[in-house]
PDB file of C-alpha atoms in Angstrom:
ATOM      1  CA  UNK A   1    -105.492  -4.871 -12.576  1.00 84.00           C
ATOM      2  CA  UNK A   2    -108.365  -2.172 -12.950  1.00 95.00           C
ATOM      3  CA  UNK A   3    -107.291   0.969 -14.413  1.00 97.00           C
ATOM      4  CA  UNK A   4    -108.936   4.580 -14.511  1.00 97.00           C
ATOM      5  CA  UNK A   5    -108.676   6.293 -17.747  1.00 98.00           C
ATOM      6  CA  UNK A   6    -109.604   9.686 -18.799  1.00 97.00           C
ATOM      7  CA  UNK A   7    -108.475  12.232 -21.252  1.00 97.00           C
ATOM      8  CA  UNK A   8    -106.046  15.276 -19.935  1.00 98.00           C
ATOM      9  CA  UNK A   9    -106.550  18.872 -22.044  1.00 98.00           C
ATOM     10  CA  UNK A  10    -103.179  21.300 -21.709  1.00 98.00           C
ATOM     11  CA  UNK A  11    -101.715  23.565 -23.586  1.00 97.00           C
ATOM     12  CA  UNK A  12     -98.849  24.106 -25.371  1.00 97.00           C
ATOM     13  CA  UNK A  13     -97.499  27.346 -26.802  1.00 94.00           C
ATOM     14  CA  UNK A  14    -101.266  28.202 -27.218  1.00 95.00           C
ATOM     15  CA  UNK A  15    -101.845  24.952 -29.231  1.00 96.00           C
ATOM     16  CA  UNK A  16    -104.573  22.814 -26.942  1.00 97.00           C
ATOM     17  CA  UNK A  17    -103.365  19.113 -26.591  1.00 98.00           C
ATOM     18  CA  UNK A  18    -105.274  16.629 -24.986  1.00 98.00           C
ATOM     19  CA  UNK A  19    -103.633  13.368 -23.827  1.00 98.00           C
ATOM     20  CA  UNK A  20    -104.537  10.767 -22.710  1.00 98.00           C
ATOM     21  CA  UNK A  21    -103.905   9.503 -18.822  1.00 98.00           C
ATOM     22  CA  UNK A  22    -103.714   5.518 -17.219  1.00 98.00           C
ATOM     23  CA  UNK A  23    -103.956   5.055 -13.372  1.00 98.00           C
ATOM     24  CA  UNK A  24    -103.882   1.723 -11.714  1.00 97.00           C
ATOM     25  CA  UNK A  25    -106.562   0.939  -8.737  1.00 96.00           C
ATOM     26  CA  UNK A  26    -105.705   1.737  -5.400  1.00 94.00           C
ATOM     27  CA  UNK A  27    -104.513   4.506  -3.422  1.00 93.00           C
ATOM     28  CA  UNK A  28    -100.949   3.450  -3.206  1.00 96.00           C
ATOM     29  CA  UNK A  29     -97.918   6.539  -5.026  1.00 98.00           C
ATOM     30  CA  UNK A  30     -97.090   4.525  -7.778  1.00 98.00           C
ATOM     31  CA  UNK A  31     -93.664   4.842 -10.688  1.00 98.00           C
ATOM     32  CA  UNK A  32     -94.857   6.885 -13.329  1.00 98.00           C
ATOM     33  CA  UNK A  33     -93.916   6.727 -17.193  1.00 99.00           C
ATOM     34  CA  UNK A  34     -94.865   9.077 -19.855  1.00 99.00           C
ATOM     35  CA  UNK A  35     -95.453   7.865 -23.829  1.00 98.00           C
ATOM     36  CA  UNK A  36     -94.779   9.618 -26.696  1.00 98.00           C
ATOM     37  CA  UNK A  37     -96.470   8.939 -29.881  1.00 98.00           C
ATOM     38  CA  UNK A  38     -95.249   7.873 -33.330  1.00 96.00           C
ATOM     39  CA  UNK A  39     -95.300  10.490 -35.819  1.00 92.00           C
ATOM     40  CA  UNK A  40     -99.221  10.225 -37.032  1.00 93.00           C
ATOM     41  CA  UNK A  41     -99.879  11.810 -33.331  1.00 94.00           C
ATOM     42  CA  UNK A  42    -102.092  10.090 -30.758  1.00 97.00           C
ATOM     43  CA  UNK A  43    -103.695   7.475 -31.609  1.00 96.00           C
ATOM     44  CA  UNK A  44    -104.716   3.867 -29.997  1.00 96.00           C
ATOM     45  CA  UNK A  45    -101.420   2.413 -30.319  1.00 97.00           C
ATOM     46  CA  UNK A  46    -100.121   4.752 -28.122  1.00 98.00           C
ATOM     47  CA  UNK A  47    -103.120   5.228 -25.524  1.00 98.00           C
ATOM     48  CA  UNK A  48    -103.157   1.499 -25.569  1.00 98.00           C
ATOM     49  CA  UNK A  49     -99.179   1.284 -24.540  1.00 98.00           C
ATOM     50  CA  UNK A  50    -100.317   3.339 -21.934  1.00 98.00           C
ATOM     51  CA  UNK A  51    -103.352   1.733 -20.447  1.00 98.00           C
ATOM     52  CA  UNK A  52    -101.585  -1.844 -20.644  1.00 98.00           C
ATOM     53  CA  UNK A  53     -98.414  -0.311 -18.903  1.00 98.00           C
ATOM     54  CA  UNK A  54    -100.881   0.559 -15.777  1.00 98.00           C
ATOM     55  CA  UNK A  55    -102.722  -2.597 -16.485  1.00 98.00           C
ATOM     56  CA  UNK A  56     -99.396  -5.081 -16.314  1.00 98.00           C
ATOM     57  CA  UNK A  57     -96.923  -2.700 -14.691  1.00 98.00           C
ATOM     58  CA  UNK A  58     -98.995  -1.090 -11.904  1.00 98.00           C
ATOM     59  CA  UNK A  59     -97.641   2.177 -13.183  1.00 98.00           C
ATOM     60  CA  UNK A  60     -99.382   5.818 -13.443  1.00 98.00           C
ATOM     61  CA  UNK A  61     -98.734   6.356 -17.499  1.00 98.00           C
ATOM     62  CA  UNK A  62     -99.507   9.289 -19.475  1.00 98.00           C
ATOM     63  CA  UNK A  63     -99.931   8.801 -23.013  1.00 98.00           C
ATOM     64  CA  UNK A  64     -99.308  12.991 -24.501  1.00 98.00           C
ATOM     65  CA  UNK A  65     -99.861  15.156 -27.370  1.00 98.00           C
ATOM     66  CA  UNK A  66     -97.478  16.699 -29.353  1.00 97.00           C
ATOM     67  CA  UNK A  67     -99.985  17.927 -32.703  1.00 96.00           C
ATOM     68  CA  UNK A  68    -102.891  19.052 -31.005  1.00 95.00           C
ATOM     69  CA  UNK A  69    -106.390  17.865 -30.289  1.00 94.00           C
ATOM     70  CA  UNK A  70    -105.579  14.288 -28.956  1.00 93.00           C
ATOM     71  CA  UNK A  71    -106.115  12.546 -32.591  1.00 92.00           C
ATOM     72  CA  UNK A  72    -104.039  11.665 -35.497  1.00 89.00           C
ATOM     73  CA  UNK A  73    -103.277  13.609 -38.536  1.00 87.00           C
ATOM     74  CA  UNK A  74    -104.538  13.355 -41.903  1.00 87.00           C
ATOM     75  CA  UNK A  75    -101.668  11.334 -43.751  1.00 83.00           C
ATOM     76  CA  UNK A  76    -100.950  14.073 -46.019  1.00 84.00           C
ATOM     77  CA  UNK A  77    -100.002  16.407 -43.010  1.00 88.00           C
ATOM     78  CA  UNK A  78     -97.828  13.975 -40.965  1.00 85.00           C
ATOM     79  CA  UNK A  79     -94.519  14.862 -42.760  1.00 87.00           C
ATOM     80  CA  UNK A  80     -95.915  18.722 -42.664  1.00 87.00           C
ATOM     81  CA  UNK A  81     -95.741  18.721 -38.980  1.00 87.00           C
ATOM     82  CA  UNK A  82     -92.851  17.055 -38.486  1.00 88.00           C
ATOM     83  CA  UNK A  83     -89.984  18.196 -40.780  1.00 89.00           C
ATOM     84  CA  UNK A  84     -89.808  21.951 -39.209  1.00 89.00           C
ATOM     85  CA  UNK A  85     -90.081  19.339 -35.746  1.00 89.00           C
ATOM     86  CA  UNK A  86     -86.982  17.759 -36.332  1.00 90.00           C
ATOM     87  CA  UNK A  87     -85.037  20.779 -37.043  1.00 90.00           C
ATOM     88  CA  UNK A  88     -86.262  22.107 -33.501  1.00 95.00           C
ATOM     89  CA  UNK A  89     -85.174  20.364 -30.026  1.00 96.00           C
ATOM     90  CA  UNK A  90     -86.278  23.458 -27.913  1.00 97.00           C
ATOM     91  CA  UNK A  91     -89.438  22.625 -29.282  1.00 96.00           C
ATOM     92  CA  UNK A  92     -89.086  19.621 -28.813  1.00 97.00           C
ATOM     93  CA  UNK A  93     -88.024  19.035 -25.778  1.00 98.00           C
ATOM     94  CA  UNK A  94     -90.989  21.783 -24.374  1.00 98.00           C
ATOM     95  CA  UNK A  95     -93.513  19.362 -25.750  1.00 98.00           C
ATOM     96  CA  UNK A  96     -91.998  16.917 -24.058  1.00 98.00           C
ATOM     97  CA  UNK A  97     -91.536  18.314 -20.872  1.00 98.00           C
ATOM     98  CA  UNK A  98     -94.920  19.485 -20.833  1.00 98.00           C
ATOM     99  CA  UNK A  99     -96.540  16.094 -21.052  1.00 98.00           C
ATOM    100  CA  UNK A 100     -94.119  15.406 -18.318  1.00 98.00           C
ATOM    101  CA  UNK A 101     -95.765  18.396 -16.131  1.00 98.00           C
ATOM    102  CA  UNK A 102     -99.040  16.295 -16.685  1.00 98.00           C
ATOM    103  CA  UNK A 103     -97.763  13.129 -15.510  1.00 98.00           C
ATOM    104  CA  UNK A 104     -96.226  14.679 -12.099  1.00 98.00           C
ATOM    105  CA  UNK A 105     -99.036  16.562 -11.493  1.00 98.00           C
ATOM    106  CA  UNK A 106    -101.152  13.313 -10.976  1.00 97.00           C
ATOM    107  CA  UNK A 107    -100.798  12.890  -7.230  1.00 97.00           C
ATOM    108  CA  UNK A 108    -100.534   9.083  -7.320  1.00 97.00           C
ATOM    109  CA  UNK A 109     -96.980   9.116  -9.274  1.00 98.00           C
ATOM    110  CA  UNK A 110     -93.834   8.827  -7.596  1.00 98.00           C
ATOM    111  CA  UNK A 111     -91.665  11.612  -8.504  1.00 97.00           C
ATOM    112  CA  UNK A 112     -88.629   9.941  -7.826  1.00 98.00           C
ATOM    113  CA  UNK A 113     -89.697   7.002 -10.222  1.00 98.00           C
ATOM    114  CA  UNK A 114     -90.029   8.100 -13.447  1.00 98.00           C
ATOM    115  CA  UNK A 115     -89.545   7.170 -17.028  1.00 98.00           C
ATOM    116  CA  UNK A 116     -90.041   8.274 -20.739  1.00 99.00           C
ATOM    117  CA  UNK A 117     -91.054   5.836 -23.587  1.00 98.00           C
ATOM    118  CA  UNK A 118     -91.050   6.992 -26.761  1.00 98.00           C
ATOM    119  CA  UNK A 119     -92.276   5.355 -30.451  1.00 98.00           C
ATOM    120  CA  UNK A 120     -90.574   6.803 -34.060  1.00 97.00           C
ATOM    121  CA  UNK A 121     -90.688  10.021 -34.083  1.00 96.00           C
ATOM    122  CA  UNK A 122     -91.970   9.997 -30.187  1.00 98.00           C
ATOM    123  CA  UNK A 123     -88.550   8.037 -29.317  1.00 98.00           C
ATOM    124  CA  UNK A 124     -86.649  10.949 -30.512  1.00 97.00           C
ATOM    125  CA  UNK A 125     -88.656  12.940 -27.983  1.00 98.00           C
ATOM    126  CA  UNK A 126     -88.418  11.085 -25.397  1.00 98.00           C
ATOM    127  CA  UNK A 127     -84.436  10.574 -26.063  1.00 98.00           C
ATOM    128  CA  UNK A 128     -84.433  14.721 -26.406  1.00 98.00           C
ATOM    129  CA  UNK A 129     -85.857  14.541 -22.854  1.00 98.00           C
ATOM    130  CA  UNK A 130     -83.057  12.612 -21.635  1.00 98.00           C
ATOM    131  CA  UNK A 131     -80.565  14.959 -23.563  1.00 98.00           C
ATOM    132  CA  UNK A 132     -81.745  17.904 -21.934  1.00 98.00           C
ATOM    133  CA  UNK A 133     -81.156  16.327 -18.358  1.00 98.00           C
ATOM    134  CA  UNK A 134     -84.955  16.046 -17.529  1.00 98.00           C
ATOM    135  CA  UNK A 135     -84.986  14.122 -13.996  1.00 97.00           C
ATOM    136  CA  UNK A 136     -85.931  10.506 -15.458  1.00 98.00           C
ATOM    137  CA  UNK A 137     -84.873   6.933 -14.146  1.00 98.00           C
ATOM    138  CA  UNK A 138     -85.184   5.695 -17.809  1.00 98.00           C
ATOM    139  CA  UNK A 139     -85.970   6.750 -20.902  1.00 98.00           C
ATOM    140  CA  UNK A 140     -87.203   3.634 -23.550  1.00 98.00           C
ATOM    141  CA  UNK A 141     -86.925   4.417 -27.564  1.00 98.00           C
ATOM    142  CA  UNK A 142     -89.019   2.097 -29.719  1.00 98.00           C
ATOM    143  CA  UNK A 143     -88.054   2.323 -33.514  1.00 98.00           C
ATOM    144  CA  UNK A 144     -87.025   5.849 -32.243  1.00 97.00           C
ATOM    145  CA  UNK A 145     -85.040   8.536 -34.796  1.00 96.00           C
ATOM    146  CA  UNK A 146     -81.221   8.821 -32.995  1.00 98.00           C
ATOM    147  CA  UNK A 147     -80.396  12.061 -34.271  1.00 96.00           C
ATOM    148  CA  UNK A 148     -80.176  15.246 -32.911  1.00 97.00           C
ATOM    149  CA  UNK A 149     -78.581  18.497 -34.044  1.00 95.00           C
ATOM    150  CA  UNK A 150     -77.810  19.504 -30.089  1.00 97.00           C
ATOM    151  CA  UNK A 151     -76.173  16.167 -29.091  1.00 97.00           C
ATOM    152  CA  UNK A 152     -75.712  15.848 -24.988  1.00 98.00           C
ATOM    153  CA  UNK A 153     -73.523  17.319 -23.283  1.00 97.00           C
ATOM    154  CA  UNK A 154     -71.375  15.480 -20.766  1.00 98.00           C
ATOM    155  CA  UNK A 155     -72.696  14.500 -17.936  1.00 97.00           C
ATOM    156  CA  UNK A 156     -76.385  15.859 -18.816  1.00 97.00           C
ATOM    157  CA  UNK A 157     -77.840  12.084 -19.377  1.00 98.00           C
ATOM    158  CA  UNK A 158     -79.387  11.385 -15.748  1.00 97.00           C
ATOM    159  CA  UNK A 159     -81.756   8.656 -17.174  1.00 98.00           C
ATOM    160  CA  UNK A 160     -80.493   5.047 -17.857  1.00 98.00           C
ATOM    161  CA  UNK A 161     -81.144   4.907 -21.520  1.00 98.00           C
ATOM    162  CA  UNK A 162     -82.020   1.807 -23.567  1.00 98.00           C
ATOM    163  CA  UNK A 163     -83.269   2.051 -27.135  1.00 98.00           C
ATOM    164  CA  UNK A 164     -84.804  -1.090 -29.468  1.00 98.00           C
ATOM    165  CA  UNK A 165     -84.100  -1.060 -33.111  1.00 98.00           C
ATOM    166  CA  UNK A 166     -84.834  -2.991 -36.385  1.00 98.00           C
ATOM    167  CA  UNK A 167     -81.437  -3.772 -38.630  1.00 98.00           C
ATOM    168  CA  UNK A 168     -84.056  -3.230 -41.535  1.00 97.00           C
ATOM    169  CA  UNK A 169     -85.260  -0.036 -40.726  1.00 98.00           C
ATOM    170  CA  UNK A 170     -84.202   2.111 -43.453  1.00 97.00           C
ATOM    171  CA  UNK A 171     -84.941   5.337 -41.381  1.00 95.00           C
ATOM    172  CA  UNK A 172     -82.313   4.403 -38.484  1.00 97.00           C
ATOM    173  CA  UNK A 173     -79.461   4.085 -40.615  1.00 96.00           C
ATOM    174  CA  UNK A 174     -76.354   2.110 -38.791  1.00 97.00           C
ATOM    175  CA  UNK A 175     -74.690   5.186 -39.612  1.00 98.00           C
ATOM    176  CA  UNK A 176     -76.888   6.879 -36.710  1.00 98.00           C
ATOM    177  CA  UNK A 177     -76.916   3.809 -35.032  1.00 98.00           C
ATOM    178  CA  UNK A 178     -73.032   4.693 -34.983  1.00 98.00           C
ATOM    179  CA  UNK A 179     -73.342   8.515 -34.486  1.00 98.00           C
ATOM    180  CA  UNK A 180     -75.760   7.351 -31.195  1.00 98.00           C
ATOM    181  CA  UNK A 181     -73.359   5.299 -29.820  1.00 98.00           C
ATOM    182  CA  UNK A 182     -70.870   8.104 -30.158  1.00 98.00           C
ATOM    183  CA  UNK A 183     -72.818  10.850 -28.771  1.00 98.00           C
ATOM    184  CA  UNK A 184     -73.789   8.887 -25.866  1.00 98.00           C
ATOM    185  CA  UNK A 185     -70.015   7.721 -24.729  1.00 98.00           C
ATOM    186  CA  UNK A 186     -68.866  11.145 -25.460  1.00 98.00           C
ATOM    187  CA  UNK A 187     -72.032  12.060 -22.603  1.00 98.00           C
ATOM    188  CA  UNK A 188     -71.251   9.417 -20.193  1.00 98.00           C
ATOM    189  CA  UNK A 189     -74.447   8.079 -20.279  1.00 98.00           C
ATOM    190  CA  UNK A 190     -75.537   4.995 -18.887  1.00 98.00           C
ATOM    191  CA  UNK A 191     -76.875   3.251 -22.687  1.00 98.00           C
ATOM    192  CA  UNK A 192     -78.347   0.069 -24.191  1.00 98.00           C
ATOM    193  CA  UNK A 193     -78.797  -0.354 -27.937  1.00 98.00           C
ATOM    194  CA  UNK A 194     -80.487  -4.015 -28.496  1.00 98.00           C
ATOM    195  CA  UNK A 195     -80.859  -4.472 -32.512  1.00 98.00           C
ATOM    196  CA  UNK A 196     -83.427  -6.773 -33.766  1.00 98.00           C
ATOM    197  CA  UNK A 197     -83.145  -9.036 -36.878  1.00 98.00           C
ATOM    198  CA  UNK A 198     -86.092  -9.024 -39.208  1.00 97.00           C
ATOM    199  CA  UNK A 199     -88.024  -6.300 -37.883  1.00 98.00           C
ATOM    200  CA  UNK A 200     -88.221  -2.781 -39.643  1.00 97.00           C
ATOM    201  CA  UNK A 201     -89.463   0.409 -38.728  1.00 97.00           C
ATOM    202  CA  UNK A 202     -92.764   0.662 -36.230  1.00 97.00           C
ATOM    203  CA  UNK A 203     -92.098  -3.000 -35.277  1.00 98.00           C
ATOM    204  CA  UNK A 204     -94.496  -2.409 -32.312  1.00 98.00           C
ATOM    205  CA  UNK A 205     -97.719  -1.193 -33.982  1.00 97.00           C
ATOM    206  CA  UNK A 206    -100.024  -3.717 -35.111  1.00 95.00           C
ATOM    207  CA  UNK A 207    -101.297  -0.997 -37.864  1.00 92.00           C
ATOM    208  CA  UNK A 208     -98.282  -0.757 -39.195  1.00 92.00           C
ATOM    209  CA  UNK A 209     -98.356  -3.270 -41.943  1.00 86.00           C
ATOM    210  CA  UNK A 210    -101.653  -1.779 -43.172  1.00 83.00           C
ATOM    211  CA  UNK A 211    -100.329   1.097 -44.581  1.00 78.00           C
ATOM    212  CA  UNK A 212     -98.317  -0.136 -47.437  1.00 78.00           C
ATOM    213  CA  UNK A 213     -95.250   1.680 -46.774  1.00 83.00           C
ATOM    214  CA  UNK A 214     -91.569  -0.476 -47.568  1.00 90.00           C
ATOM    215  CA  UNK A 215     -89.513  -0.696 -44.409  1.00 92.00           C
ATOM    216  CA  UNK A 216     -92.750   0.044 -42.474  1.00 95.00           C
ATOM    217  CA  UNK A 217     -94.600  -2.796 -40.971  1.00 97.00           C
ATOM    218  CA  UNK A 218     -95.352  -4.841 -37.313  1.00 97.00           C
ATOM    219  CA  UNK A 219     -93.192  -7.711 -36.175  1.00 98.00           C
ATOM    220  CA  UNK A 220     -94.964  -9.521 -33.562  1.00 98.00           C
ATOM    221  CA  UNK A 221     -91.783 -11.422 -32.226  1.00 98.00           C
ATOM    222  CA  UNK A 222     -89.806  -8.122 -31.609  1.00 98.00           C
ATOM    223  CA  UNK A 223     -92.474  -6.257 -30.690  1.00 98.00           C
ATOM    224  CA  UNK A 224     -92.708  -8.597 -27.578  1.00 98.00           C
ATOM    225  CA  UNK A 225     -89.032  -9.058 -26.957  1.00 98.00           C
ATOM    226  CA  UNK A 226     -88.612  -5.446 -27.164  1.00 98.00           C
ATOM    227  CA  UNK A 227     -91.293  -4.922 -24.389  1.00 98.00           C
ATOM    228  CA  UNK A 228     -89.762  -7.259 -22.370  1.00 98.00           C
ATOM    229  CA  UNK A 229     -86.373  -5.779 -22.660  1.00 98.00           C
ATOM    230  CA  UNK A 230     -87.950  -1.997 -21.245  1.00 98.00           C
ATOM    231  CA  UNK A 231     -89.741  -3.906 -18.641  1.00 98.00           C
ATOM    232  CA  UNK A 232     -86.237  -5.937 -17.123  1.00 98.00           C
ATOM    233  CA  UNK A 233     -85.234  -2.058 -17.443  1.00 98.00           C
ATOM    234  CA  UNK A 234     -88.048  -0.157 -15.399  1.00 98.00           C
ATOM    235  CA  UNK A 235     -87.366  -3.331 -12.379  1.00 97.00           C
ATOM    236  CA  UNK A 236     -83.788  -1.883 -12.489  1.00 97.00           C
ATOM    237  CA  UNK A 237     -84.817   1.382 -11.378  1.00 97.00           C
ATOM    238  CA  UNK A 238     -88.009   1.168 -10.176  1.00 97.00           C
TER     239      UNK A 238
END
């Protein structure tokens, strides 16, 4: 399938972000899924999720930007930017839920068909999303962070929530593998945890291995079972 895509400028608390936006050919309202970046910030990983979601899927995708300028940080900043993150779902979750605005502003999406993916630190928004009852079918966490310091509430999960993790990630813990699984029972959500031998943290980025980091490196054979896995989920409720 053809796809359109073109780079979307917004702004954020004053900071300008520019993400990046998929469509599929044809005139027809199509299911539309945002994607949240890993920690670095937006780079081709994530605009490529995107554009091969609109490509395979047929879906309007939105790839946002939650560090400004549409491009990755410096290595030396990444942990910078995100520590006071962590520490800060309001923030969070406006970041999030302004990529979101992006996405249903782009008259070809279905509002009433919509999903979050997230990846690392990008899962954790996306899952923050879904904690703060934003009106999602599904929200998808790829080697996403669990925890939260403002766990949901019951009965605030609308989205069907499915999350893909490595047993050797050293950064998901299965102590917040456990604490997840608590949190989301306690909710009432509708949840999916699917752990995957072998694979470690950013299991789904090709770039991964690259940067010489332990517990940090691509695992083809996940990568494409996890994919699979979120698209079984989108035909459930799209």
């Amino acid at each position: 399938m053809t796809v359109e895509v073109r780079d979307v400028a917004y702004a954020v608390d004053g900071v300008q972000m520019v993400g990046h936006l998929a469509v599929p050919d044809g005139d027809a309202v199509r299911p539309g899924v945002l994607v949240c970046h890993e920690g670095p910030g937006l780079d081709d990983h994530a605009k490529g999720r995107a554009e091969r979601l609109a490509a395979e899927l047929g879906v309007v995708a939105f790839a946002l930007d939650y560090h400004g300028g549409g491009t990755a940080l410096p290595r030396e900043q990444i942990m910078e930017r995100l520590v006071p993150l962590m520490g800060d779902p309001p923030r969070i979750r406006r970041l999030g839920r302004a990529g979101l605005d992006v996405l249903l502003a782009e008259p070809r999406v279905d509002r009433s068909k919509v999903a979050a993916i997230g990846y690392c630190f990008g899962g954790t928004m996306s899952l923050e999303l879904a904690r703060d009852g934003a009106d999602l079918c599904a929200v998808v966490g790829f080697h996403s962070g669990l925890a939260t310091v403002a766990p949901a509430t019951p009965g605030a999960v609308k989205a069907r929530i499915l999350v893909c993790i490595g047993v050797n990630d050293p950064l998901i813990p299965a102590e917040q593998r456990n604490a997840f699984e608590e949190e989301m029972n306690a909710a009432g959500a509708d949840w999916r945890m699917i752990l995957y031998s072998h694979a470690a943290h950013s299991f789904t980025n090709p770039a991964a291995s690259s940067l010489g980091m332990p517990g940090v490196e691509y695992h083809e054979h996940t990568d494409r079972r996890s994919w699979r896995a979120m698209v079984d989920t989108f035909e459930e409720v799209f």
